Amino acid sequence: SNNFLGSYLAVVNANVGGGKSDAFVKQRVQTETRLTPEGKIHGHVRITRTHSGDKQKEWWYRAVNKNYIQVLLPLGSRLVKMDGGESQTIPAPISYARYRTDREVAMMEKTGTMFGKTALATWFYLKPGAQKTLDVTYVNPGTFVWQDGMVYQFVFEKQSGVEGELEVRIEAPRG
């Protein structure tokens, strides 16, 4: 809502062509939020994924985990830096010239917004037996005027089926 004072985070994973490797991938999400006396909110998200399927008998558990990862932040958040992801170009298997473009999908692709949130996305490949980290630094939109009795909130939406840890650190000005 417009009077919400806080931060929001969702990490969404999609295994695309990575066998059944998700069964052996653990994820740790660490988020640090710094509230400034001027009312700005600076954020950092570190997502560490570990693939322990390297010793499994079945090939589909030993497959490279090909993950399309999306980080959803408060609407209007501005990306400062993203490290650890990979780009991938997928050629179209057919010509789509005769098809209509879905208006909502086109809007998401153009604006980087999804479900009323800022969406940052990248590919994230993880070999069996490996560990890898994605770092995202951003600035939350808007400026807040701190008043006595205000409560800062943090909302994390967990993706169903993803095992892992969440660590939240918040640094606020005195008072």
PDB file of C-alpha atoms in Angstrom:
ATOM      1  CA  SER A   1       0.000   0.000   0.000  1.00  0.00           C
ATOM      2  CA  ASN A   2       1.044   3.655  -0.303  1.00  0.00           C
ATOM      3  CA  ASN A   3       1.656   3.977   3.436  1.00  0.00           C
ATOM      4  CA  PHE A   4       3.792   0.806   3.652  1.00  0.00           C
ATOM      5  CA  LEU A   5       7.146   1.503   5.277  1.00  0.00           C
ATOM      6  CA  GLY A   6       9.537  -1.309   4.628  1.00  0.00           C
ATOM      7  CA  SER A   7      11.090  -3.707   2.179  1.00  0.00           C
ATOM      8  CA  TYR A   8       9.854  -6.615   0.145  1.00  0.00           C
ATOM      9  CA  LEU A   9      11.768  -9.553  -1.315  1.00  0.00           C
ATOM     10  CA  ALA A  10      10.877 -12.638  -3.304  1.00  0.00           C
ATOM     11  CA  VAL A  11      13.344 -14.965  -5.020  1.00  0.00           C
ATOM     12  CA  VAL A  12      11.785 -17.058  -7.780  1.00  0.00           C
ATOM     13  CA  ASN A  13      13.641 -19.967  -9.401  1.00  0.00           C
ATOM     14  CA  ALA A  14      12.771 -21.801 -12.622  1.00  0.00           C
ATOM     15  CA  ASN A  15      14.839 -24.859 -13.582  1.00  0.00           C
ATOM     16  CA  VAL A  16      14.835 -24.845 -17.389  1.00  0.00           C
ATOM     17  CA  GLY A  17      16.430 -27.974 -18.862  1.00  0.00           C
ATOM     18  CA  GLY A  18      18.433 -28.873 -15.770  1.00  0.00           C
ATOM     19  CA  GLY A  19      17.080 -32.392 -15.254  1.00  0.00           C
ATOM     20  CA  LYS A  20      15.839 -33.007 -11.732  1.00  0.00           C
ATOM     21  CA  SER A  21      18.863 -31.267 -10.201  1.00  0.00           C
ATOM     22  CA  ASP A  22      16.660 -28.974  -8.069  1.00  0.00           C
ATOM     23  CA  ALA A  23      16.208 -31.918  -5.692  1.00  0.00           C
ATOM     24  CA  PHE A  24      19.863 -31.457  -4.660  1.00  0.00           C
ATOM     25  CA  VAL A  25      20.142 -27.659  -4.767  1.00  0.00           C
ATOM     26  CA  LYS A  26      20.006 -25.720  -1.503  1.00  0.00           C
ATOM     27  CA  GLN A  27      19.601 -21.973  -1.438  1.00  0.00           C
ATOM     28  CA  ARG A  28      20.664 -19.417   1.157  1.00  0.00           C
ATOM     29  CA  VAL A  29      19.281 -15.878   0.883  1.00  0.00           C
ATOM     30  CA  GLN A  30      20.952 -13.100   2.849  1.00  0.00           C
ATOM     31  CA  THR A  31      19.503  -9.610   2.726  1.00  0.00           C
ATOM     32  CA  GLU A  32      20.914  -6.461   4.279  1.00  0.00           C
ATOM     33  CA  THR A  33      18.880  -3.284   4.439  1.00  0.00           C
ATOM     34  CA  ARG A  34      20.316   0.070   5.540  1.00  0.00           C
ATOM     35  CA  LEU A  35      17.893   2.814   6.485  1.00  0.00           C
ATOM     36  CA  THR A  36      19.505   6.254   6.313  1.00  0.00           C
ATOM     37  CA  PRO A  37      18.640   9.243   8.519  1.00  0.00           C
ATOM     38  CA  GLU A  38      17.531  10.983   5.289  1.00  0.00           C
ATOM     39  CA  GLY A  39      14.836   8.348   4.773  1.00  0.00           C
ATOM     40  CA  LYS A  40      16.467   6.329   1.976  1.00  0.00           C
ATOM     41  CA  ILE A  41      16.521   2.526   1.927  1.00  0.00           C
ATOM     42  CA  HIS A  42      19.589   0.806   0.470  1.00  0.00           C
ATOM     43  CA  GLY A  43      19.467  -2.951  -0.048  1.00  0.00           C
ATOM     44  CA  HIS A  44      21.777  -5.841  -0.815  1.00  0.00           C
ATOM     45  CA  VAL A  45      20.660  -9.405  -1.545  1.00  0.00           C
ATOM     46  CA  ARG A  46      23.088 -12.330  -1.703  1.00  0.00           C
ATOM     47  CA  ILE A  47      21.735 -15.637  -3.013  1.00  0.00           C
ATOM     48  CA  THR A  48      24.066 -18.612  -2.578  1.00  0.00           C
ATOM     49  CA  ARG A  49      23.090 -21.886  -4.232  1.00  0.00           C
ATOM     50  CA  THR A  50      24.823 -25.230  -3.628  1.00  0.00           C
ATOM     51  CA  HIS A  51      24.394 -28.263  -5.907  1.00  0.00           C
ATOM     52  CA  SER A  52      25.101 -31.535  -4.047  1.00  0.00           C
ATOM     53  CA  GLY A  53      23.843 -33.966  -6.710  1.00  0.00           C
ATOM     54  CA  ASP A  54      27.320 -34.826  -8.040  1.00  0.00           C
ATOM     55  CA  LYS A  55      27.457 -38.246  -6.305  1.00  0.00           C
ATOM     56  CA  GLN A  56      23.971 -39.390  -7.360  1.00  0.00           C
ATOM     57  CA  LYS A  57      23.531 -42.456  -9.564  1.00  0.00           C
ATOM     58  CA  GLU A  58      20.887 -40.981 -11.887  1.00  0.00           C
ATOM     59  CA  TRP A  59      22.093 -38.531 -14.547  1.00  0.00           C
ATOM     60  CA  TRP A  60      19.151 -36.147 -14.038  1.00  0.00           C
ATOM     61  CA  TYR A  61      20.322 -35.356 -10.495  1.00  0.00           C
ATOM     62  CA  ARG A  62      23.894 -34.766 -11.749  1.00  0.00           C
ATOM     63  CA  ALA A  63      22.782 -32.362 -14.495  1.00  0.00           C
ATOM     64  CA  VAL A  64      23.887 -28.743 -14.498  1.00  0.00           C
ATOM     65  CA  ASN A  65      21.174 -26.763 -12.720  1.00  0.00           C
ATOM     66  CA  LYS A  66      20.006 -24.270 -15.378  1.00  0.00           C
ATOM     67  CA  ASN A  67      18.099 -21.754 -13.325  1.00  0.00           C
ATOM     68  CA  TYR A  68      16.303 -18.621 -14.468  1.00  0.00           C
ATOM     69  CA  ILE A  69      16.258 -16.597 -11.258  1.00  0.00           C
ATOM     70  CA  GLN A  70      14.095 -13.561 -10.589  1.00  0.00           C
ATOM     71  CA  VAL A  71      14.492 -11.179  -7.665  1.00  0.00           C
ATOM     72  CA  LEU A  72      11.324  -9.201  -6.933  1.00  0.00           C
ATOM     73  CA  LEU A  73      11.735  -5.918  -5.035  1.00  0.00           C
ATOM     74  CA  PRO A  74       9.463  -2.993  -4.144  1.00  0.00           C
ATOM     75  CA  LEU A  75       8.073  -1.258  -7.224  1.00  0.00           C
ATOM     76  CA  GLY A  76      10.433   1.433  -8.462  1.00  0.00           C
ATOM     77  CA  SER A  77      13.569  -0.061  -6.904  1.00  0.00           C
ATOM     78  CA  ARG A  78      16.671   0.875  -8.878  1.00  0.00           C
ATOM     79  CA  LEU A  79      19.394  -1.667  -9.603  1.00  0.00           C
ATOM     80  CA  VAL A  80      22.856  -0.445  -8.620  1.00  0.00           C
ATOM     81  CA  LYS A  81      24.802  -3.618  -9.399  1.00  0.00           C
ATOM     82  CA  MET A  82      24.249  -7.321 -10.121  1.00  0.00           C
ATOM     83  CA  ASP A  83      27.092  -9.879 -10.110  1.00  0.00           C
ATOM     84  CA  GLY A  84      27.116 -13.643 -10.578  1.00  0.00           C
ATOM     85  CA  GLY A  85      24.445 -14.110 -13.208  1.00  0.00           C
ATOM     86  CA  GLU A  86      24.865 -15.106 -16.825  1.00  0.00           C
ATOM     87  CA  SER A  87      23.216 -13.978 -20.032  1.00  0.00           C
ATOM     88  CA  GLN A  88      21.703 -16.414 -22.474  1.00  0.00           C
ATOM     89  CA  THR A  89      20.326 -15.858 -25.955  1.00  0.00           C
ATOM     90  CA  ILE A  90      17.745 -18.371 -27.057  1.00  0.00           C
ATOM     91  CA  PRO A  91      16.994 -18.313 -30.789  1.00  0.00           C
ATOM     92  CA  ALA A  92      13.330 -18.506 -31.698  1.00  0.00           C
ATOM     93  CA  PRO A  93      12.498 -21.983 -33.068  1.00  0.00           C
ATOM     94  CA  ILE A  94       9.921 -20.498 -35.470  1.00  0.00           C
ATOM     95  CA  SER A  95       8.915 -17.100 -36.851  1.00  0.00           C
ATOM     96  CA  TYR A  96       6.418 -15.408 -34.547  1.00  0.00           C
ATOM     97  CA  ALA A  97       5.550 -12.672 -37.083  1.00  0.00           C
ATOM     98  CA  ARG A  98       1.997 -13.940 -37.623  1.00  0.00           C
ATOM     99  CA  TYR A  99       1.199 -14.119 -33.884  1.00  0.00           C
ATOM    100  CA  ARG A 100      -0.210 -11.366 -31.702  1.00  0.00           C
ATOM    101  CA  THR A 101       1.942 -10.091 -28.846  1.00  0.00           C
ATOM    102  CA  ASP A 102       0.399 -10.540 -25.422  1.00  0.00           C
ATOM    103  CA  ARG A 103       0.010  -7.024 -24.010  1.00  0.00           C
ATOM    104  CA  GLU A 104       0.745  -7.990 -20.397  1.00  0.00           C
ATOM    105  CA  VAL A 105       3.853 -10.026 -21.281  1.00  0.00           C
ATOM    106  CA  ALA A 106       5.154  -7.182 -23.482  1.00  0.00           C
ATOM    107  CA  MET A 107       4.630  -4.711 -20.621  1.00  0.00           C
ATOM    108  CA  MET A 108       6.603  -6.937 -18.202  1.00  0.00           C
ATOM    109  CA  GLU A 109       9.458  -7.252 -20.698  1.00  0.00           C
ATOM    110  CA  LYS A 110       9.513  -3.511 -21.378  1.00  0.00           C
ATOM    111  CA  THR A 111       9.226  -2.170 -17.828  1.00  0.00           C
ATOM    112  CA  GLY A 112      10.855  -4.865 -15.697  1.00  0.00           C
ATOM    113  CA  THR A 113       7.793  -4.977 -13.474  1.00  0.00           C
ATOM    114  CA  MET A 114       5.781  -7.982 -12.442  1.00  0.00           C
ATOM    115  CA  PHE A 115       2.865  -8.307 -10.012  1.00  0.00           C
ATOM    116  CA  GLY A 116       3.342  -4.690  -8.901  1.00  0.00           C
ATOM    117  CA  LYS A 117       7.031  -5.257  -8.065  1.00  0.00           C
ATOM    118  CA  THR A 118      10.354  -4.473  -9.736  1.00  0.00           C
ATOM    119  CA  ALA A 119      11.664  -7.687 -11.306  1.00  0.00           C
ATOM    120  CA  LEU A 120      15.382  -8.295 -11.831  1.00  0.00           C
ATOM    121  CA  ALA A 121      16.272 -11.511 -13.633  1.00  0.00           C
ATOM    122  CA  THR A 122      19.285 -13.480 -14.847  1.00  0.00           C
ATOM    123  CA  TRP A 123      20.372 -16.987 -15.764  1.00  0.00           C
ATOM    124  CA  PHE A 124      22.273 -18.895 -13.100  1.00  0.00           C
ATOM    125  CA  TYR A 125      24.099 -22.109 -14.051  1.00  0.00           C
ATOM    126  CA  LEU A 126      25.324 -24.367 -11.250  1.00  0.00           C
ATOM    127  CA  LYS A 127      27.465 -27.438 -11.885  1.00  0.00           C
ATOM    128  CA  PRO A 128      27.080 -30.541  -9.697  1.00  0.00           C
ATOM    129  CA  GLY A 129      29.289 -30.293  -6.602  1.00  0.00           C
ATOM    130  CA  ALA A 130      29.605 -26.509  -6.947  1.00  0.00           C
ATOM    131  CA  GLN A 131      28.491 -23.456  -5.027  1.00  0.00           C
ATOM    132  CA  LYS A 132      27.805 -20.073  -6.600  1.00  0.00           C
ATOM    133  CA  THR A 133      26.539 -16.659  -5.484  1.00  0.00           C
ATOM    134  CA  LEU A 134      24.388 -13.937  -7.032  1.00  0.00           C
ATOM    135  CA  ASP A 135      24.804 -10.452  -5.531  1.00  0.00           C
ATOM    136  CA  VAL A 136      22.211  -7.716  -6.090  1.00  0.00           C
ATOM    137  CA  THR A 137      22.593  -4.161  -4.801  1.00  0.00           C
ATOM    138  CA  TYR A 138      19.667  -1.760  -5.147  1.00  0.00           C
ATOM    139  CA  VAL A 139      18.069   1.426  -3.841  1.00  0.00           C
ATOM    140  CA  ASN A 140      14.484   1.291  -2.674  1.00  0.00           C
ATOM    141  CA  PRO A 141      12.257   4.001  -4.167  1.00  0.00           C
ATOM    142  CA  GLY A 142      11.046   7.041  -2.338  1.00  0.00           C
ATOM    143  CA  THR A 143      12.083   8.942   0.741  1.00  0.00           C
ATOM    144  CA  PHE A 144      10.435   8.362   4.085  1.00  0.00           C
ATOM    145  CA  VAL A 145      10.035  10.865   6.899  1.00  0.00           C
ATOM    146  CA  TRP A 146      10.693   9.028  10.155  1.00  0.00           C
ATOM    147  CA  GLN A 147       8.260   9.735  12.971  1.00  0.00           C
ATOM    148  CA  ASP A 148       7.903   8.350  16.466  1.00  0.00           C
ATOM    149  CA  GLY A 149       5.906   5.142  16.516  1.00  0.00           C
ATOM    150  CA  MET A 150       6.553   4.244  12.866  1.00  0.00           C
ATOM    151  CA  VAL A 151       7.166   0.552  12.296  1.00  0.00           C
ATOM    152  CA  TYR A 152       9.491  -0.728   9.582  1.00  0.00           C
ATOM    153  CA  GLN A 153       8.378  -4.032   8.048  1.00  0.00           C
ATOM    154  CA  PHE A 154      10.157  -6.661   6.004  1.00  0.00           C
ATOM    155  CA  VAL A 155       8.108  -9.011   3.816  1.00  0.00           C
ATOM    156  CA  PHE A 156       9.662 -12.141   2.283  1.00  0.00           C
ATOM    157  CA  GLU A 157       7.619 -14.327  -0.027  1.00  0.00           C
ATOM    158  CA  LYS A 158       9.086 -17.828  -0.080  1.00  0.00           C
ATOM    159  CA  GLN A 159       8.762 -19.927  -3.218  1.00  0.00           C
ATOM    160  CA  SER A 160       7.043 -23.210  -2.496  1.00  0.00           C
ATOM    161  CA  GLY A 161       9.324 -26.244  -2.749  1.00  0.00           C
ATOM    162  CA  VAL A 162      12.627 -24.346  -2.475  1.00  0.00           C
ATOM    163  CA  GLU A 163      14.606 -25.476   0.547  1.00  0.00           C
ATOM    164  CA  GLY A 164      16.983 -23.059   2.150  1.00  0.00           C
ATOM    165  CA  GLU A 165      17.846 -20.441   4.680  1.00  0.00           C
ATOM    166  CA  LEU A 166      16.957 -16.773   5.057  1.00  0.00           C
ATOM    167  CA  GLU A 167      19.100 -14.278   6.953  1.00  0.00           C
ATOM    168  CA  VAL A 168      17.812 -10.731   7.385  1.00  0.00           C
ATOM    169  CA  ARG A 169      19.884  -7.800   8.662  1.00  0.00           C
ATOM    170  CA  ILE A 170      18.456  -4.317   9.095  1.00  0.00           C
ATOM    171  CA  GLU A 171      20.528  -1.272  10.021  1.00  0.00           C
ATOM    172  CA  ALA A 172      18.534   1.749  11.144  1.00  0.00           C
ATOM    173  CA  PRO A 173      19.450   5.221  12.369  1.00  0.00           C
ATOM    174  CA  ARG A 174      19.451   5.852  16.123  1.00  0.00           C
ATOM    175  CA  GLY A 175      15.999   6.361  17.540  1.00  0.00           C
TER     176      GLY A 175
END
